[in-house]
Coordinates of C-alpha atoms in Angstrom, one line a residue:
Chain R
M235 CA -12.4 9.4 40.8
A236 CA -8.7 9.7 41.4
E237 CA -6.9 12.9 40.4
A238 CA -5.8 13.2 36.8
P239 CA -2.5 11.6 36.0
K240 CA 0.3 13.4 34.2
L241 CA 0.8 10.8 31.5
S242 CA -1.8 8.9 29.4
I243 CA -0.7 5.9 27.3
I244 CA -3.3 5.2 24.6
V245 CA -3.3 1.8 23.1
P246 CA -6.0 0.7 20.6
F247 CA -6.6 -3.0 20.4
Y248 CA -8.3 -4.9 17.6
N249 CA -8.4 -8.7 18.0
E250 CA -5.2 -8.8 20.1
E251 CA -6.1 -11.4 22.7
D252 CA -2.6 -12.8 22.6
N253 CA -0.9 -9.4 23.2
I254 CA -3.1 -7.4 25.5
R255 CA -1.8 -8.9 28.8
R256 CA 1.8 -8.7 27.6
M257 CA 1.3 -5.1 26.5
H258 CA -0.2 -4.1 29.9
A259 CA 2.7 -5.8 31.7
A260 CA 5.3 -4.2 29.4
I261 CA 3.9 -0.7 29.8
A262 CA 3.7 -1.0 33.6
A263 CA 7.2 -2.3 33.8
A264 CA 8.5 0.5 31.6
V265 CA 6.7 3.4 33.0
E266 CA 6.6 2.7 36.7
P267 CA 10.4 3.4 37.2
I268 CA 9.9 6.9 35.6
G269 CA 8.0 8.0 38.6
T270 CA 5.3 10.1 37.1
S271 CA 1.7 9.3 37.6
F272 CA 0.2 7.7 34.6
E273 CA -2.9 5.9 33.2
M274 CA -3.3 3.4 30.3
V275 CA -6.2 4.1 28.0
F276 CA -7.1 0.8 26.3
V277 CA -9.5 1.2 23.4
D278 CA -11.2 -1.9 22.2
D279 CA -12.1 -1.4 18.6
G280 CA -15.0 -3.8 18.5
S281 CA -12.8 -7.0 18.7
K282 CA -14.4 -10.2 17.9
D283 CA -12.1 -12.3 20.1
A284 CA -11.6 -12.2 23.9
T285 CA -9.7 -8.8 23.8
A286 CA -12.6 -6.9 25.4
A287 CA -13.1 -9.5 28.2
L288 CA -9.3 -9.5 28.9
A289 CA -9.2 -5.7 28.9
L290 CA -12.0 -5.6 31.4
D291 CA -10.3 -8.1 33.6
I292 CA -7.0 -6.1 33.5
A293 CA -8.9 -2.9 34.3
R294 CA -10.5 -4.7 37.3
H295 CA -7.1 -5.5 38.8
D296 CA -5.4 -2.3 37.8
P297 CA -7.1 1.0 38.5
R298 CA -4.6 2.8 36.3
V299 CA -6.3 1.2 33.3
R300 CA -9.1 3.2 31.6
F301 CA -11.0 0.9 29.3
V302 CA -12.9 2.4 26.4
R303 CA -15.1 0.0 24.5
F304 CA -16.4 0.7 21.0
R305 CA -19.9 -0.4 20.0
R306 CA -18.4 -2.1 16.9
N307 CA -15.3 -2.0 14.8
Y308 CA -14.6 1.5 13.5
G309 CA -10.9 1.5 12.6
Q310 CA -7.7 2.8 13.9
T311 CA -8.2 6.5 13.5
P312 CA -11.5 6.5 15.5
A313 CA -9.8 4.3 18.1
M314 CA -6.9 6.7 18.5
A315 CA -9.4 9.7 18.5
A316 CA -11.5 8.1 21.2
G317 CA -8.4 7.3 23.3
I318 CA -7.3 10.9 23.0
E319 CA -10.8 12.1 23.9
H320 CA -11.0 10.0 27.0
A321 CA -7.4 10.4 28.2
R322 CA -7.0 12.7 31.1
G323 CA -3.2 13.2 31.2
E324 CA -1.3 16.3 30.2
V325 CA 1.0 14.3 27.9
L326 CA -0.5 11.6 25.7
I327 CA 1.4 8.8 24.2
T328 CA -0.1 6.6 21.5
M329 CA 1.2 3.2 20.5
D330 CA 0.2 0.0 18.7
G331 CA -1.3 -2.9 20.7
D332 CA 0.7 -5.5 18.9
L333 CA 4.0 -5.2 20.9
Q334 CA 5.9 -3.9 17.8
N335 CA 6.6 -0.7 19.7
D336 CA 8.7 -0.9 22.9
P337 CA 7.3 0.8 25.9
Q338 CA 10.9 1.3 27.1
D339 CA 11.1 4.1 24.6
I340 CA 8.4 6.1 26.5
R341 CA 11.0 7.6 28.8
E342 CA 12.8 9.3 25.9
F343 CA 9.5 10.6 24.5
L344 CA 8.7 12.2 27.8
R345 CA 12.1 13.8 28.0
Q346 CA 11.6 15.4 24.6
I347 CA 8.2 16.8 25.7
D348 CA 9.8 18.2 28.8
E349 CA 12.4 19.9 26.7
G350 CA 9.6 21.9 25.0
Y351 CA 8.5 19.9 22.0
D352 CA 4.8 19.7 21.4
I353 CA 4.9 16.5 19.3
V354 CA 7.4 13.7 19.4
V355 CA 7.2 11.1 16.7
G356 CA 9.0 7.8 16.6
W357 CA 11.2 6.6 13.7
R358 CA 11.6 2.8 13.3
F359 CA 15.1 2.9 12.0
N360 CA 15.7 -0.8 12.1
R361 CA 12.3 -1.8 11.0
Q362 CA 11.5 -5.5 11.4
D363 CA 9.3 -5.9 8.4
K364 CA 9.5 -7.3 4.9
L365 CA 11.6 -5.2 2.6
V366 CA 9.7 -5.3 -0.6
S367 CA 6.1 -5.5 0.6
R368 CA 6.4 -3.1 3.6
K369 CA 9.6 -1.0 3.7
I370 CA 9.9 0.2 0.2
P371 CA 6.3 1.3 -0.3
S372 CA 6.4 2.9 3.1
R373 CA 9.6 4.9 2.1
I374 CA 7.8 6.2 -1.0
A375 CA 4.6 6.9 0.9
N376 CA 6.5 8.8 3.6
W377 CA 8.2 10.9 1.0
L378 CA 4.9 11.7 -0.8
I379 CA 3.2 12.5 2.5
G380 CA 6.0 14.9 3.4
K381 CA 5.6 16.6 0.1
V382 CA 1.8 16.9 0.4
T383 CA 1.7 17.9 4.0
G384 CA 4.8 20.0 4.2
V385 CA 5.8 18.2 7.3
P386 CA 8.7 15.9 6.4
I387 CA 8.6 13.0 8.8
R388 CA 10.6 9.9 8.1
D389 CA 8.2 7.4 9.5
N390 CA 4.5 8.4 9.5
G391 CA 3.4 4.8 10.0
C392 CA 5.0 4.5 13.5
S393 CA 2.2 4.7 16.0
L394 CA 4.5 5.5 18.9
K395 CA 4.1 9.2 19.3
A396 CA 3.8 11.7 22.1
F397 CA 1.6 14.8 22.2
R398 CA 0.9 17.7 24.5
A399 CA -2.8 17.0 25.4
S400 CA -3.8 20.6 25.2
L401 CA -2.7 20.7 21.6
I402 CA -3.9 17.4 20.3
K403 CA -7.3 17.6 21.8
Q404 CA -8.0 20.6 19.6
I405 CA -7.0 19.0 16.3
P406 CA -9.8 17.6 14.2
L407 CA -9.1 13.9 13.6
Y408 CA -11.3 12.2 11.1
S409 CA -11.0 10.0 8.0
E410 CA -7.8 8.0 8.2
M411 CA -5.6 10.6 9.8
H412 CA -4.1 8.6 12.6
R413 CA -0.9 8.3 10.6
F414 CA -0.8 12.0 9.9
I415 CA -1.6 13.5 13.2
P416 CA 1.7 15.6 13.0
A417 CA 0.6 16.9 9.5
M418 CA -2.9 17.7 10.8
A419 CA -1.4 19.3 13.9
S420 CA 0.8 21.4 11.6
M421 CA -2.1 23.9 11.4
A422 CA -1.2 24.8 14.9
G423 CA 2.5 25.1 14.2
P424 CA 3.8 22.7 16.8
R425 CA 7.5 22.0 17.5
I426 CA 8.0 18.5 16.3
A427 CA 10.9 16.2 17.3
E428 CA 11.7 12.9 15.7
I429 CA 13.5 10.2 17.7
K430 CA 14.7 6.7 16.9
V431 CA 12.7 3.9 18.5
R432 CA 13.1 0.2 18.8
H433 CA 10.9 -2.0 16.6
H434 CA 10.1 -5.6 17.2
A435 CA 8.8 -8.1 14.7
R436 CA 5.2 -9.1 15.3
Q437 CA 5.1 -12.1 17.6
F438 CA 1.5 -12.9 17.9
G439 CA -1.7 -12.3 16.0
Q440 CA -2.3 -10.9 12.5
S441 CA -0.9 -7.8 11.0
K442 CA -3.8 -5.6 9.9
Y443 CA -2.3 -2.5 8.3
G444 CA -1.2 -2.4 4.7
L445 CA -0.2 0.6 2.6
S446 CA -2.7 -0.2 -0.1
R447 CA -5.0 2.7 0.9
V448 CA -2.3 5.4 0.9
Y449 CA -3.3 7.0 -2.3
K450 CA -6.9 7.5 -1.0
V451 CA -5.5 8.9 2.2
L452 CA -3.2 11.2 0.3
L453 CA -6.2 12.6 -1.6
D454 CA -8.1 13.1 1.6
L455 CA -5.0 14.8 3.1
M456 CA -4.7 17.1 0.2
V457 CA -8.4 18.1 0.5
I458 CA -8.0 18.7 4.2
K459 CA -4.8 20.7 3.9
T460 CA -6.6 22.8 1.3
V461 CA -9.6 23.3 3.4
A462 CA -7.5 24.0 6.5
S463 CA -5.6 26.6 4.6
F464 CA -8.7 28.6 3.7
A465 CA -10.9 27.7 6.6
S466 CA -10.5 31.0 8.4
R467 CA -10.7 33.2 5.3
P468 CA -13.1 31.6 2.8
L469 CA -14.3 34.9 1.4
V470 CA -10.8 35.9 0.3
W471 CA -10.1 32.4 -1.1
F472 CA -13.3 32.1 -3.1
S473 CA -13.0 35.7 -4.3
L474 CA -9.6 34.8 -5.7
L475 CA -11.2 32.0 -7.6
A476 CA -14.0 34.3 -8.8
L477 CA -11.7 37.2 -9.9
P478 CA -10.4 35.7 -13.2
L479 CA -13.9 34.6 -14.1
A480 CA -15.1 38.1 -13.5
A481 CA -12.3 39.6 -15.5
L482 CA -13.0 37.2 -18.4
G483 CA -16.7 37.9 -18.2
C484 CA -16.2 41.7 -18.3
A485 CA -13.9 41.3 -21.3
A486 CA -16.4 39.2 -23.2
L487 CA -19.2 41.5 -22.4
G488 CA -17.1 44.5 -23.4
E489 CA -16.1 42.9 -26.6
A490 CA -19.7 42.1 -27.5
L491 CA -20.8 45.7 -26.8
W492 CA -17.9 47.1 -28.7
V493 CA -18.7 45.0 -31.8
W494 CA -22.3 46.0 -31.5
H495 CA -21.5 49.6 -31.2
G496 CA -19.0 49.6 -34.0
G497 CA -20.7 47.4 -36.5
A498 CA -24.2 48.5 -35.8
R499 CA -25.3 45.0 -36.5
A500 CA -27.2 42.8 -34.0
L501 CA -25.5 42.1 -30.6
P502 CA -23.2 39.0 -31.0
L503 CA -25.2 36.8 -28.6
P504 CA -22.8 33.9 -28.0
I505 CA -20.1 36.3 -26.8
A506 CA -22.4 38.4 -24.7
G507 CA -24.0 35.3 -23.2
C508 CA -20.6 33.9 -22.4
G509 CA -19.8 37.1 -20.6
V510 CA -23.0 37.0 -18.6
I511 CA -22.5 33.4 -17.6
L512 CA -18.9 34.1 -16.4
L513 CA -20.0 37.1 -14.5
T514 CA -22.8 35.3 -12.8
S515 CA -20.5 32.4 -11.9
A516 CA -18.0 34.9 -10.4
F517 CA -20.8 36.3 -8.3
M518 CA -22.0 32.8 -7.2
L519 CA -18.4 31.9 -6.1
A520 CA -18.1 35.1 -4.1
A521 CA -21.5 34.3 -2.5
G522 CA -20.1 30.8 -1.7
G523 CA -17.2 32.5 0.0
A524 CA -19.6 34.6 2.1
L525 CA -21.4 31.4 3.0
G526 CA -18.1 29.9 4.0
E527 CA -17.5 32.8 6.4
L528 CA -20.8 32.0 8.1
V529 CA -19.8 28.3 8.3
Y530 CA -16.5 29.2 9.9
K531 CA -18.2 31.5 12.4
L532 CA -20.6 28.8 13.4
G533 CA -18.0 26.0 13.5
D534 CA -15.8 25.2 16.5
I535 CA -12.4 25.6 14.9
R536 CA -10.7 28.8 15.9
E537 CA -7.4 29.7 14.4
Q538 CA -6.4 32.0 17.2
E539 CA -6.9 29.2 19.6
F540 CA -4.3 27.2 17.6
S541 CA -1.9 30.0 17.8
Q542 CA -2.3 30.2 21.5
L543 CA -1.7 26.5 22.0
T544 CA 1.9 26.6 20.8
A545 CA 2.8 30.2 21.6
R546 CA 5.3 30.7 24.3
R547 CA 6.0 33.9 26.1
W548 CA 9.7 34.8 26.0
K549 CA 11.3 34.8 29.4
Q550 CA 13.7 37.5 30.4
A551 CA 17.2 36.2 31.2
Chain P
M157 CA -32.0 -6.5 34.4
S158 CA -35.2 -8.4 34.9
E159 CA -38.0 -8.2 32.5
S160 CA -40.6 -6.9 34.9
K161 CA -38.6 -3.8 35.8
I162 CA -38.5 -2.6 32.3
G163 CA -41.3 -0.2 31.7
I164 CA -42.4 -0.2 28.1
S165 CA -43.6 3.0 26.4
V166 CA -45.7 2.5 23.3
I167 CA -45.9 5.4 21.0
V168 CA -48.6 5.5 18.3
P169 CA -48.2 8.4 15.9
V170 CA -51.6 9.2 14.4
G171 CA -51.4 10.7 10.9
E172 CA -53.8 10.9 8.0
R173 CA -54.1 7.2 7.7
H174 CA -55.6 5.7 10.8
A175 CA -58.1 3.1 11.9
D176 CA -61.0 3.3 14.3
P177 CA -59.5 4.4 17.7
C178 CA -61.6 2.1 19.8
E179 CA -60.7 -1.1 17.8
L180 CA -57.1 -0.1 17.6
Y181 CA -56.9 0.7 21.3
A182 CA -58.6 -2.5 22.2
E183 CA -56.2 -4.6 20.1
Y184 CA -53.0 -2.9 21.4
A185 CA -54.1 -2.7 25.0
A186 CA -55.0 -6.4 25.0
A187 CA -51.7 -7.4 23.5
L188 CA -49.7 -5.2 25.9
T189 CA -51.6 -6.3 28.9
A190 CA -50.9 -9.9 27.9
L191 CA -47.2 -9.3 28.1
G192 CA -47.6 -8.8 31.8
G193 CA -45.2 -6.0 32.5
P194 CA -46.1 -2.3 33.2
F195 CA -46.5 -0.2 30.1
E196 CA -47.7 3.2 29.0
L197 CA -49.5 3.9 25.8
I198 CA -48.9 7.3 24.1
F199 CA -51.0 8.5 21.2
V200 CA -49.5 11.4 19.4
L201 CA -52.0 13.2 17.2
D202 CA -50.0 14.6 14.2
G203 CA -52.4 17.4 13.4
P204 CA -56.1 17.7 14.5
Q205 CA -57.3 14.2 13.2
Q206 CA -60.7 15.1 14.7
D207 CA -62.4 11.7 14.4
F208 CA -59.6 9.9 16.0
A209 CA -59.3 12.5 18.7
A210 CA -63.0 12.2 19.5
G211 CA -62.7 8.5 19.8
L212 CA -59.7 8.9 22.2
R213 CA -61.7 11.4 24.2
Q214 CA -64.5 8.9 24.6
L215 CA -62.1 6.2 25.7
L216 CA -60.5 8.5 28.3
D217 CA -63.9 9.4 29.6
S218 CA -64.8 5.8 30.0
G219 CA -61.8 5.4 32.3
E220 CA -59.2 3.9 30.0
R221 CA -55.7 5.1 30.9
F222 CA -53.3 6.4 28.3
V223 CA -51.5 9.6 27.3
V224 CA -52.6 11.7 24.3
I225 CA -50.3 14.4 22.9
G226 CA -51.9 16.7 20.4
L227 CA -49.6 18.5 17.9
T228 CA -51.1 21.7 16.6
R229 CA -50.4 20.9 12.9
A230 CA -49.2 17.9 11.0
F231 CA -45.4 17.8 11.5
G232 CA -44.8 14.4 10.0
E233 CA -44.5 11.0 11.6
A234 CA -40.8 11.3 12.6
T235 CA -41.5 14.5 14.6
A236 CA -44.6 12.9 16.1
I237 CA -42.5 10.0 17.3
M238 CA -39.9 12.4 18.8
A239 CA -42.8 14.3 20.5
G240 CA -44.1 11.0 22.0
F241 CA -40.5 10.1 23.0
A242 CA -40.2 13.3 24.9
H243 CA -43.0 12.1 27.2
A244 CA -42.0 8.4 27.3
Q245 CA -40.7 7.1 30.6
G246 CA -39.9 3.5 29.7
E247 CA -36.5 2.0 29.1
V248 CA -37.9 0.3 26.1
I249 CA -39.8 2.2 23.4
V250 CA -42.2 0.6 21.0
T251 CA -43.7 2.4 18.0
L252 CA -46.9 1.0 16.5
P253 CA -48.8 2.3 13.5
A254 CA -52.2 4.0 13.9
Y255 CA -53.8 1.5 11.6
H256 CA -54.0 -2.2 11.5
Q257 CA -50.7 -3.1 9.9
V258 CA -49.4 -6.0 11.9
A259 CA -51.4 -8.2 14.3
G260 CA -51.2 -6.5 17.7
A261 CA -50.5 -9.8 19.5
E262 CA -47.2 -10.0 17.8
V263 CA -45.6 -7.2 19.8
G264 CA -44.1 -9.7 22.2
K265 CA -41.9 -11.0 19.4
L266 CA -40.3 -7.6 18.9
L267 CA -39.6 -7.2 22.6
A268 CA -38.1 -10.7 22.7
A269 CA -35.7 -9.7 20.0
L270 CA -34.5 -6.8 22.1
E271 CA -32.8 -9.3 24.4
S272 CA -29.8 -9.4 22.1
N273 CA -30.4 -6.3 20.0
D274 CA -30.8 -2.6 20.4
L275 CA -33.5 -2.2 17.8
A276 CA -36.0 -4.7 16.4
I277 CA -38.0 -3.7 13.3
G278 CA -41.1 -5.6 12.1
K279 CA -41.3 -7.3 8.8
R280 CA -44.8 -8.3 7.6
W281 CA -44.6 -11.9 6.8
P282 CA -46.3 -13.8 5.1
R283 CA -47.3 -10.7 3.2
A284 CA -50.2 -10.1 0.9
G285 CA -49.7 -8.4 -2.5
G286 CA -49.5 -9.2 -6.2
P287 CA -46.3 -10.0 -8.1
L288 CA -45.9 -6.4 -9.3
E289 CA -46.0 -5.0 -5.8
R290 CA -43.6 -7.7 -4.6
L291 CA -41.2 -6.7 -7.4
R292 CA -41.5 -3.1 -6.4
R293 CA -40.7 -3.8 -2.8
W294 CA -37.8 -6.1 -3.8
M295 CA -36.3 -3.4 -6.0
F296 CA -36.7 -0.7 -3.4
H297 CA -35.0 -2.7 -0.6
G298 CA -32.4 -4.1 -3.0
L299 CA -31.3 -0.6 -3.9
L300 CA -31.2 0.4 -0.3
A301 CA -29.2 -2.7 0.6
W302 CA -26.8 -1.9 -2.2
I303 CA -26.3 1.6 -0.8
T304 CA -26.2 0.8 2.9
H305 CA -24.7 -2.7 2.8
I306 CA -27.4 -4.0 5.1
R307 CA -30.5 -5.7 4.0
F308 CA -33.9 -4.8 5.3
N309 CA -37.1 -6.2 3.8
D310 CA -39.9 -4.0 5.2
L311 CA -38.8 -0.5 6.2
A312 CA -42.4 0.7 5.8
C313 CA -43.5 -1.4 8.7
G314 CA -44.4 1.0 11.6
A315 CA -43.9 -1.6 14.3
R316 CA -40.5 -1.2 16.0
A317 CA -39.1 -1.8 19.4
F318 CA -35.9 -0.3 20.6
K319 CA -33.9 0.7 23.7
R320 CA -34.2 4.2 24.9
R321 CA -30.7 5.3 24.0
V322 CA -31.4 4.7 20.3
L323 CA -33.6 7.7 20.1
E324 CA -31.5 9.6 22.6
E325 CA -28.7 9.5 20.0
I326 CA -30.6 9.7 16.8
Q327 CA -32.6 12.8 16.2
L328 CA -35.3 11.9 13.8
Y329 CA -36.7 14.6 11.5
G330 CA -38.5 14.8 8.2
D331 CA -39.3 11.4 6.9
Q332 CA -36.5 9.6 8.7
H333 CA -38.8 7.3 10.8
R334 CA -38.7 5.0 7.9
F335 CA -34.9 4.8 8.0
L336 CA -34.6 4.4 11.8
A337 CA -33.2 0.9 11.3
V338 CA -30.6 2.2 8.7
L339 CA -29.6 5.1 10.9
A340 CA -29.3 2.9 14.0
D341 CA -27.2 0.4 12.2
R342 CA -24.8 3.2 11.1
Q343 CA -24.7 4.5 14.7
G344 CA -23.4 1.1 15.7
F345 CA -26.5 -0.3 17.3
R346 CA -27.4 -4.0 16.8
V347 CA -30.5 -4.2 14.6
S348 CA -32.6 -7.2 13.8
E349 CA -35.7 -7.8 11.7
V350 CA -38.5 -9.8 13.1
E351 CA -41.2 -11.5 11.1
L352 CA -44.7 -10.4 12.2
R353 CA -48.0 -11.6 11.0
Q354 CA -49.7 -9.1 8.8
S355 CA -53.0 -7.8 9.9
P356 CA -55.8 -8.8 7.6
Q357 CA -57.0 -5.2 7.3
D358 CA -53.6 -4.2 5.9
R359 CA -54.4 -5.8 2.6
R360 CA -56.8 -3.1 1.5
R361 CA -54.2 -1.0 -0.4
G362 CA -52.7 -2.9 -3.2
V363 CA -52.6 0.0 -5.6
Y364 CA -49.4 1.9 -6.0
G365 CA -49.6 5.0 -8.1
P366 CA -46.9 7.4 -9.3
R367 CA -46.9 9.1 -5.9
E368 CA -45.7 6.0 -4.1
Y369 CA -43.0 5.5 -6.6
L370 CA -41.9 9.1 -6.4
R371 CA -41.8 8.8 -2.6
G372 CA -39.7 5.6 -2.8
F373 CA -37.3 7.3 -5.2
I374 CA -36.9 10.3 -2.9
D375 CA -36.4 7.9 0.1
I376 CA -33.6 6.2 -1.7
F377 CA -32.1 9.5 -2.7
T378 CA -32.2 10.6 0.9
V379 CA -30.5 7.5 2.3
F380 CA -27.9 7.7 -0.5
F381 CA -26.9 11.2 0.6
L382 CA -27.1 10.4 4.3
V383 CA -24.9 7.4 3.9
R384 CA -22.4 8.4 1.3
F385 CA -21.9 12.1 1.4
T386 CA -22.2 13.3 4.9
K387 CA -18.5 12.5 5.5
K388 CA -16.7 13.3 2.3
P389 CA -18.6 15.7 0.2
L390 CA -15.8 16.6 -2.1
R391 CA -15.4 13.0 -3.3
F392 CA -18.8 13.3 -4.8
F393 CA -19.2 16.9 -5.8
G394 CA -15.5 17.2 -6.8
M395 CA -15.8 14.3 -9.2
I396 CA -18.9 15.7 -11.0
G397 CA -17.3 19.1 -10.9
V398 CA -14.0 18.0 -12.4
V399 CA -15.7 16.0 -15.2
L400 CA -18.0 18.9 -16.2
F401 CA -15.1 21.4 -15.9
G402 CA -12.9 19.2 -18.0
L403 CA -15.5 18.8 -20.7
G404 CA -16.2 22.5 -20.8
A405 CA -12.5 23.4 -20.9
A406 CA -11.8 21.0 -23.7
W407 CA -14.7 22.3 -25.7
T408 CA -13.9 25.9 -25.1
L409 CA -10.3 25.3 -26.1
W410 CA -11.4 23.7 -29.3
L411 CA -13.6 26.7 -30.2
V412 CA -10.8 29.1 -29.4
V413 CA -8.3 27.1 -31.6
D414 CA -10.9 27.2 -34.3
R415 CA -11.2 30.9 -34.0
L416 CA -7.4 31.6 -33.9
F417 CA -6.2 29.3 -36.6
F418 CA -9.2 28.7 -38.8
A419 CA -10.7 32.1 -38.5
Q420 CA -14.1 30.7 -37.5
A421 CA -15.6 33.7 -35.7
L422 CA -16.7 33.1 -32.2
A423 CA -19.6 35.4 -32.6
D424 CA -21.3 32.9 -34.9
R425 CA -20.8 30.0 -32.5
P426 CA -23.7 29.4 -30.1
A427 CA -21.6 26.4 -28.9
L428 CA -19.5 28.9 -27.0
L429 CA -22.5 29.4 -24.7
L430 CA -22.8 25.8 -23.9
S431 CA -19.1 25.2 -23.4
S432 CA -18.7 28.1 -21.1
L433 CA -21.8 27.0 -19.2
L434 CA -20.3 23.6 -18.7
L435 CA -17.0 25.1 -17.5
V436 CA -18.7 27.3 -15.0
L437 CA -21.1 24.7 -13.8
G438 CA -18.2 22.3 -13.1
L439 CA -16.5 25.0 -11.1
Q440 CA -19.7 25.8 -9.1
I441 CA -20.3 22.1 -8.2
F442 CA -16.7 21.8 -7.1
A443 CA -17.0 24.9 -5.0
L444 CA -20.1 23.3 -3.4
G445 CA -18.1 20.3 -2.5
L446 CA -15.4 22.5 -1.0
L447 CA -18.0 24.3 1.1
G448 CA -19.2 20.9 2.3
E449 CA -15.7 20.0 3.3
L450 CA -15.4 23.3 5.1
I451 CA -18.5 22.5 7.1
I452 CA -17.2 19.0 8.0
F453 CA -13.8 20.4 8.9
T454 CA -15.1 23.2 11.1
H455 CA -17.4 20.8 12.9
A456 CA -15.1 17.8 13.0
R457 CA -14.9 17.9 16.8
G458 CA -18.7 17.5 17.1
L459 CA -19.1 15.0 14.3
K460 CA -17.6 11.8 15.8
D461 CA -17.2 8.9 13.5
Y462 CA -17.2 6.4 16.4
Q463 CA -19.6 5.4 19.2
V464 CA -18.3 4.5 22.5
A465 CA -20.3 1.8 24.3
E466 CA -18.7 2.4 27.7
V467 CA -15.7 3.8 29.5
I468 CA -14.7 1.7 32.5
Q469 CA -12.2 2.5 35.2
F470 CA -12.2 0.9 38.5
E471 CA -11.6 2.8 41.7
R472 CA -8.5 2.2 43.6

């Protein structure tokens, strides 16, 4: 096998038989003049038309094409994730397979990476889509996503992005996170640049992505952000949840005992029982935290690895 | 790939329920020989099964050729199949039940279905059984279809044929042999169901007691969890947790208001126990979901939600 190229361009295709040849030609035309070695990773997401056959044919004539075929249709996040997994370059560029992104922009993305950014995201500033059905919902969604993730990006939906491979290959990508890779990557504290990109209206084929599922994705994202925030210290986190319960439980139990002691009547069972329940629950939560520590220890996510990925040693002048 | 080059490994897990080994062997061996290609027959004794083992010993001594693997205790059918698979050499694996369930001569149909599929599972048809039993089967498979979005009609059929890589990717354990078709479908394999003639001897058991119903229920429960909650535990646990917590919180609040403004002493209200129990239970279930999410998150790199068929790059 030829030595690993510097640049990998990852393009997922799903039923894009009209576009795949154009895409290949456009990428080749745009990247060849840059002069770095590159490969194209074409991921066929279980297309039902001739996309896979065409991709195979392209690969046969162009050894720079690495063709990853899915067993069936899995969706865009898995396609991107598979592309990232099988790419061999040091810098990875992802883009849509429908010619809406312009490969001519790749040069600028590379320049930003060379300047030291870890992630470069595109911003379709003159977006060629319908205003009411696409642009306005997307504006709202982007604002919300920025709020939830804490990574304000103007255009999460733009697939044209560049990543340092060492970083992105460590980031867990699942659910529908292809639009939120920068947010996911934020757990590693990357330097993110945002640049304007050209955007073309769709010429061929059907548009497949709507914003209808954004709320579900937002929920997922919130969950993941929460989990990511306590992943490396579950015991602390769960203990913080348990603490108020323990305090309440102690108070209730104390009150019951006090009443019993003072009044010399029978122990007020509801209050004492309530206290016992709260204390037990606090204990169970703390135990859950301990279990979480075990899970983290056995898992394959290491926070100190993340810190190393983006850390730079200062150079002396 | 030409048909004759494919070696077929036939695995017969032998559990509690089994037929006479000589008859069974004669039927299977005849059917497999009739196919023409080279094959190997592997009996896996799941536990001692002394009568069956004795029969196999006799057959071996009389010069018949097959492999016997004896497990020291009954591990269950799924584990027995995996043990047989560890010794199987064929590109195509066939599992057959240790009792007469389908007519042995029908194996060829399963293999033929593999031409365009990765796994073929038998469906006994036409099938014996009264209306009640048919209703039970229909309900069981209907529920499963509703959960998994793919319809099977006879998951209890032990006759299956599949390509080697199916079991290389799917680690069966517990009772999962019955769901191999479901699991394979989720893994992205092409699965088809093939109608096989039911063996006349399979009609003996038409009685289904509470045990069978319980097993069916547990099966559905298992698949439900495998399919729905192995990816997003918090969606399920979180929902239940939030509802319980909300109920508990509202109830407790009401009791407290009653105490503060209407001087209804809490000490006389056993309802306080119930309300705080609900509150706490909700929190616990939610925490369980969070733990599940933590497990997924910390193992996300290993848990791929896609299956790559092939990676192709041509040399320069």
